[in-house]
Coordinates of C-alpha atoms and ligand atoms in Angstrom, one line a residue:
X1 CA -73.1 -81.4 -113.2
X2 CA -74.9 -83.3 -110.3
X3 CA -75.6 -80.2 -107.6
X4 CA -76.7 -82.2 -104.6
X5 CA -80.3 -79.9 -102.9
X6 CA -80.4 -82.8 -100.0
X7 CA -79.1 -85.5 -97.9
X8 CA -79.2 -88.1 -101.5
X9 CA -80.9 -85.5 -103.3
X10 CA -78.9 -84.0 -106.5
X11 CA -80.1 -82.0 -109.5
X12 CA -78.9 -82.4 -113.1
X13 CA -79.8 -79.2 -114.7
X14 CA -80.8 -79.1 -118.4
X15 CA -80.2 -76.1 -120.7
X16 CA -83.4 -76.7 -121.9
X17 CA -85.8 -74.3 -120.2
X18 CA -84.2 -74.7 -116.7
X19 CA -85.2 -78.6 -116.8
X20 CA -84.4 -80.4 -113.5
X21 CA -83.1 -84.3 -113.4
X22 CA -83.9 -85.5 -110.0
X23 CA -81.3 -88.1 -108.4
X24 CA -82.5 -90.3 -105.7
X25 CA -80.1 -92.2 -103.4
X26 CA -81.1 -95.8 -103.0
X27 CA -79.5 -99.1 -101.4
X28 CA -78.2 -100.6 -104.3
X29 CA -78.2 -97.8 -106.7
X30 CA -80.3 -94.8 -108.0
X31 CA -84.1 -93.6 -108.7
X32 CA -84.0 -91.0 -112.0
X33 CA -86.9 -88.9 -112.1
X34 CA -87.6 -86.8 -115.8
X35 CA -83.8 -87.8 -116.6
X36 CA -83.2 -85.0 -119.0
X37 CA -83.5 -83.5 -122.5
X38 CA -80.6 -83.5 -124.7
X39 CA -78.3 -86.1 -125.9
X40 CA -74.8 -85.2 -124.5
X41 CA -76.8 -83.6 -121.5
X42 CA -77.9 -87.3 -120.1
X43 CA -74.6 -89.0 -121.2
X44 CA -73.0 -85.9 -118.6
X45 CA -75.3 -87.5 -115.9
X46 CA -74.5 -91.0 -116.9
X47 CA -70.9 -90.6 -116.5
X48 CA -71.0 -88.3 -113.2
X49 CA -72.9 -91.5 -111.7
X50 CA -70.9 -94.1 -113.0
X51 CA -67.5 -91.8 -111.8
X52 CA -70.0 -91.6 -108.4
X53 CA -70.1 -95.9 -108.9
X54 CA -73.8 -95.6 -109.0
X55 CA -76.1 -97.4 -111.5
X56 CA -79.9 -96.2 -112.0
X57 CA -82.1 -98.8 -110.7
X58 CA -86.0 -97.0 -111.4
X59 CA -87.1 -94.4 -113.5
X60 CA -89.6 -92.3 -113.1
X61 CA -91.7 -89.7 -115.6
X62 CA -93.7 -86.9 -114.0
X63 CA -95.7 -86.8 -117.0
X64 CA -96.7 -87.7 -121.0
X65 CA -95.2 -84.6 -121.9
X66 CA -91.8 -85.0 -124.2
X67 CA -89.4 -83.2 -122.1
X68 CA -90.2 -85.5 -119.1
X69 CA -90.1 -89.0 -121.4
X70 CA -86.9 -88.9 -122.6
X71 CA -83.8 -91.9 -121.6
X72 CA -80.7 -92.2 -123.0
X73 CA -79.0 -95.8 -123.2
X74 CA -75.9 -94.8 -121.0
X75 CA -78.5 -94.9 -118.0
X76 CA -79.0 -98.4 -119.0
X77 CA -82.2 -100.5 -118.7
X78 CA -84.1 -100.1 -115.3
X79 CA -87.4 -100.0 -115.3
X80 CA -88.9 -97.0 -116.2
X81 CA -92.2 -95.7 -114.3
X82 CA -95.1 -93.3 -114.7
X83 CA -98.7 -94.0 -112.9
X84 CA -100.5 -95.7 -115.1
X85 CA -102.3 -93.1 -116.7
X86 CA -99.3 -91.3 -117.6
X87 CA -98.0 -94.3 -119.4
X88 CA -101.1 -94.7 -121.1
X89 CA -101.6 -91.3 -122.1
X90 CA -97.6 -91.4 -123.7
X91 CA -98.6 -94.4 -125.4
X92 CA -101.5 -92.8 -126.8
X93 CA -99.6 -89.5 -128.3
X94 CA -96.9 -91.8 -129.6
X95 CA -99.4 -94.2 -131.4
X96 CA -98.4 -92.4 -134.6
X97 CA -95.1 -92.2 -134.5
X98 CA -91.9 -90.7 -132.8
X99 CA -91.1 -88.6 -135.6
X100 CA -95.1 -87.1 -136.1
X101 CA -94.8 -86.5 -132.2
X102 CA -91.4 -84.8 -132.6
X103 CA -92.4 -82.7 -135.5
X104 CA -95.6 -81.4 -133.8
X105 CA -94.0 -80.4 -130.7
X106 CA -91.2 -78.7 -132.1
X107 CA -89.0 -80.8 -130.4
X108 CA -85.3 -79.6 -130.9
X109 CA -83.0 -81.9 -132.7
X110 CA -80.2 -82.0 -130.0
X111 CA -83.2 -84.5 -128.2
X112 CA -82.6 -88.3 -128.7
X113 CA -85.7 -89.8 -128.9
X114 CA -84.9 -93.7 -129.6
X115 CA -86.3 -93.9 -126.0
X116 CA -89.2 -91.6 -125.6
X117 CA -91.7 -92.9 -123.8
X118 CA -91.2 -96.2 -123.3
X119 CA -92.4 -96.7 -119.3
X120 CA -94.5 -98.8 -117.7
X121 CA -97.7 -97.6 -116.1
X122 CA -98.1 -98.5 -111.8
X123 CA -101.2 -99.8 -111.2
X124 CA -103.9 -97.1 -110.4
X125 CA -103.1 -96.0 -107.1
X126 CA -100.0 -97.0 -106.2
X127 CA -98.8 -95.6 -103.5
X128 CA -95.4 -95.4 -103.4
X129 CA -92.7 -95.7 -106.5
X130 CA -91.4 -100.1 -105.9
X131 CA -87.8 -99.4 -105.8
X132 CA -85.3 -100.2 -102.8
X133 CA -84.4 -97.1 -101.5
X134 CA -86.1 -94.1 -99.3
X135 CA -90.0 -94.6 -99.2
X136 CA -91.2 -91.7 -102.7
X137 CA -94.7 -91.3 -102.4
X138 CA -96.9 -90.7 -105.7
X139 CA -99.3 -87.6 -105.5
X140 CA -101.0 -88.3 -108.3
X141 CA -103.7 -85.2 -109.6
X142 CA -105.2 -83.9 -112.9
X143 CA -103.7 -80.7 -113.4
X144 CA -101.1 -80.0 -116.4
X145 CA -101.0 -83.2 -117.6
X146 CA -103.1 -86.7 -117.6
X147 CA -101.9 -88.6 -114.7
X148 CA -99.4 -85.7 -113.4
X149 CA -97.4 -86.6 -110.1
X150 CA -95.4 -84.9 -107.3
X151 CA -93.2 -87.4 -105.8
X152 CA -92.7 -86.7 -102.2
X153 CA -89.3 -88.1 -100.5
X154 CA -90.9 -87.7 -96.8
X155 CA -87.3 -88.7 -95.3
X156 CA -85.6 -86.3 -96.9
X157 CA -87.8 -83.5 -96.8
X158 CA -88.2 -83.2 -100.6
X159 CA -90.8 -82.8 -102.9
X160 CA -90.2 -83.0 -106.5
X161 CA -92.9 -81.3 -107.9
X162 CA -93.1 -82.3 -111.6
X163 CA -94.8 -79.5 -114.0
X164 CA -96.3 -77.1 -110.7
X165 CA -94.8 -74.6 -108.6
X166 CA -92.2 -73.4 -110.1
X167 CA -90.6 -70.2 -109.9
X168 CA -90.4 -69.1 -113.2
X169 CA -93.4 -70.8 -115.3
X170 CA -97.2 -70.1 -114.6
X171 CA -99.6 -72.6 -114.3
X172 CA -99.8 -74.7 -117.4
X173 CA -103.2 -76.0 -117.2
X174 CA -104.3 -79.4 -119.5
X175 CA -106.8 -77.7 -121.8
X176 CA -108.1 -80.7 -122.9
X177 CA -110.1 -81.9 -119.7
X178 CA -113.2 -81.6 -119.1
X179 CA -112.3 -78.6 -116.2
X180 CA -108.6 -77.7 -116.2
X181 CA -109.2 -74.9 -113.4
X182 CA -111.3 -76.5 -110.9
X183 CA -108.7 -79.6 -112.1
X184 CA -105.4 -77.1 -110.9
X185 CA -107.2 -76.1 -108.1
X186 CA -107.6 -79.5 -106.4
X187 CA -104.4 -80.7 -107.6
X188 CA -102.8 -77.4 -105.6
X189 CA -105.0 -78.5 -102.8
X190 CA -103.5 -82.3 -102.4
X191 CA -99.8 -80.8 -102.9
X192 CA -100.7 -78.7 -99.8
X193 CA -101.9 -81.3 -97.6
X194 CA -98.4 -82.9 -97.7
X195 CA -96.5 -79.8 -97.7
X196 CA -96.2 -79.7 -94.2
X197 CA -92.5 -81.4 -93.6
X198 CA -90.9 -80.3 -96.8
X199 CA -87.7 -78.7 -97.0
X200 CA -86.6 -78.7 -100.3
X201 CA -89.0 -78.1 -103.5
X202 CA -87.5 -79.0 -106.8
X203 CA -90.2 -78.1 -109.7
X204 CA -89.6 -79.7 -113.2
X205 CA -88.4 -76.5 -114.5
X206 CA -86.7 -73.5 -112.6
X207 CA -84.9 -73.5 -109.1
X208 CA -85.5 -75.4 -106.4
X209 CA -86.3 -73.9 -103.3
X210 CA -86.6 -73.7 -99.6
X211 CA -89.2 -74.5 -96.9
X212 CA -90.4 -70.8 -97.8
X213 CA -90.7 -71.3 -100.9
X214 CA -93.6 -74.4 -100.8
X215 CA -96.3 -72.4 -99.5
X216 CA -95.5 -69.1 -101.4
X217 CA -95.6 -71.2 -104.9
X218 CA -98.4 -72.9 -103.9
X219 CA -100.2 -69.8 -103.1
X220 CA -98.4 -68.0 -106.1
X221 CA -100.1 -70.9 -108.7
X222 CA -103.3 -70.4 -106.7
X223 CA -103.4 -66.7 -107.2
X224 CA -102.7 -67.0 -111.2
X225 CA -105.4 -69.8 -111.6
X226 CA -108.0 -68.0 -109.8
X227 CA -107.1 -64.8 -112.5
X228 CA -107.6 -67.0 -115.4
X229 CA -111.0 -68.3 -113.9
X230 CA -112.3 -64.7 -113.2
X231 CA -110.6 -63.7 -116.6
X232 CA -108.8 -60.8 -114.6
X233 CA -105.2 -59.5 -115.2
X234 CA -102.5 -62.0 -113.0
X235 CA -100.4 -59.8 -110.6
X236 CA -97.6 -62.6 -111.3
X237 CA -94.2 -62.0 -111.8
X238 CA -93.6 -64.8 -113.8
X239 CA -95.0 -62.5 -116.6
X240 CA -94.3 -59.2 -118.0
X241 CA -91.3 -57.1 -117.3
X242 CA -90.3 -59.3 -114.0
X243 CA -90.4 -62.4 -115.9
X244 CA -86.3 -64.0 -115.6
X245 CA -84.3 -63.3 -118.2
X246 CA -85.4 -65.9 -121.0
X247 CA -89.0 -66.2 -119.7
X248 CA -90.7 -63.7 -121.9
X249 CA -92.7 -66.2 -123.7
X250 CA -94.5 -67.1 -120.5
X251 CA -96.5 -63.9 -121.1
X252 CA -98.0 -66.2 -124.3
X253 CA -98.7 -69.0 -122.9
X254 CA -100.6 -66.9 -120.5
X255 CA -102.5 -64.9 -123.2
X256 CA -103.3 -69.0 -125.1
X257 CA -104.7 -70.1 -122.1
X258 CA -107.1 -67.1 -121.7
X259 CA -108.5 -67.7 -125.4
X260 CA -108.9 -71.1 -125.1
X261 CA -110.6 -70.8 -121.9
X262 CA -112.7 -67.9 -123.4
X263 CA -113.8 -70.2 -126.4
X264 CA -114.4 -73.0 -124.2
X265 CA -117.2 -71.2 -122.3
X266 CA -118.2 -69.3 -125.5
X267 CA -119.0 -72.8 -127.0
X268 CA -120.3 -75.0 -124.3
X269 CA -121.9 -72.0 -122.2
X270 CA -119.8 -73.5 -119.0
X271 CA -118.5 -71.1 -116.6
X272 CA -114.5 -70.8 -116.9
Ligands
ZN301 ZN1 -95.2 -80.6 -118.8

């Protein structure tokens, strides 16, 4: 069901850890952004547009991560967008395979995956997502994933936020850079500096939210990154007893990022 959040702004919820579809309002059709993760899931959205007469004219991926890759044919054939090193980075992971990926990520077999991945990298810094419709800007950082982006929709207020700020996941940080907190940190700092005239948050997992909500998340994320640097205990209700119902295993995810960050400067004698 398409739950409209702003003037040609709807939602398509997944069941699938609270995963958010974003629908943009165009001229001549539609810009889907992370279009959702199981099968009958995106046929739903297919067919609420085509009942709404809309087609999808763009696609865009947030991020190489699985859940945000996915397509399904009843959306047809736009073109489908990431910045370029998003793209690259999916082509990379998918270099061995569909099937090796799927195993590997535990990716549940209600997913179709005939269409993971296949988008086409914007030039490096491209500004604004080519599609006829409101003007979507692309704030592109290194935070949770290679060549992550927030797409803000300035004329409608709305920033869709990809993997950050969300209300019911922590920070997820890319372990695999070369420094994943100072990384978060600066990422959190560009989202901020376009903050100013958003109405509407929608992050690519949990609930959207208000103008209140942008600079308590932002400062929320802050707070739990700065824990993990100084290794101290998060005061975050994202994890522990506050966590939503179904969020417990945020508290792991929390406790794998500590060791990992622990080893890393055990090893190369960095700071964290
Ligand atoms: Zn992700």
């Amino acid at each position: 069901m398409l739950r409209q959040v702003a003037e040609g702004v709807s939602v398509h919820e997944s069941e699938f850890c609270q995963s958010n579809a974003v629908v943009v309002q165009g001229r001549a059709g539609v810009l889907l952004i992370d279009a959702g993760i199981y099968g009958d899931e995106m046929a739903c959205l297919a067919n609420d547009l085509s009942e709404l007469g809309q087609t999808v004219v763009a696609g865009f991926s947030t991020h190489p991560h699985w859940d945000h890759l996915l397509w399904h044919a009843g959306l047809g054939a736009a073109p489908r967008y990431g910045t370029a090193r998003c793209a690259a980075t999916a082509r990379d992971r998918l270099s061995g395979g569909v099937d090796a990926v799927a195993k590997a990520a535990g990716i549940p077999e209600q997913v179709p995956l005939d269409l993971l991945g296949l988008i086409t990298g914007l030039p490096a810094e491209t500004a604004q997502i080519p599609w006829d419709g409101p003007q979507v800007r692309i704030v592109e950082h290194q935070a949770h994933a290679p060549g992550h982006a927030a797409l803000l929709i300035e004329e409608r207020g709305v920033l869709v936020a990809g993997d950050m700020l969300s209300d019911v996941l922590i920070p997820m940080l890319d372990l695999n850079a070369a420094d994943p907190i100072e990384d978060y940190l600066a990422a959190l700092g560009l989202i901020e500096d376009v903050a100013g005239d958003v109405d509407v948050l929608i992050p690519g997992h949990g609930s959207a939210g208000g103008a209140d909500q942008v600079y308590a998340r932002i400062d929320q994320d802050r707070a739990y990154v700065h824990a993990l640097r100084d290794a101290r205990v998060p005061s975050d209700p994202r994890i522990g007893p506050s966590a939503k119902d179904g969020w417990d295993w945020v508290a792991g995810v929390h406790e794998h990022q500590l060791q990992r960050l622990a080893q890393r400067s055990e090893h190369d004698g960095t700071p964290r």
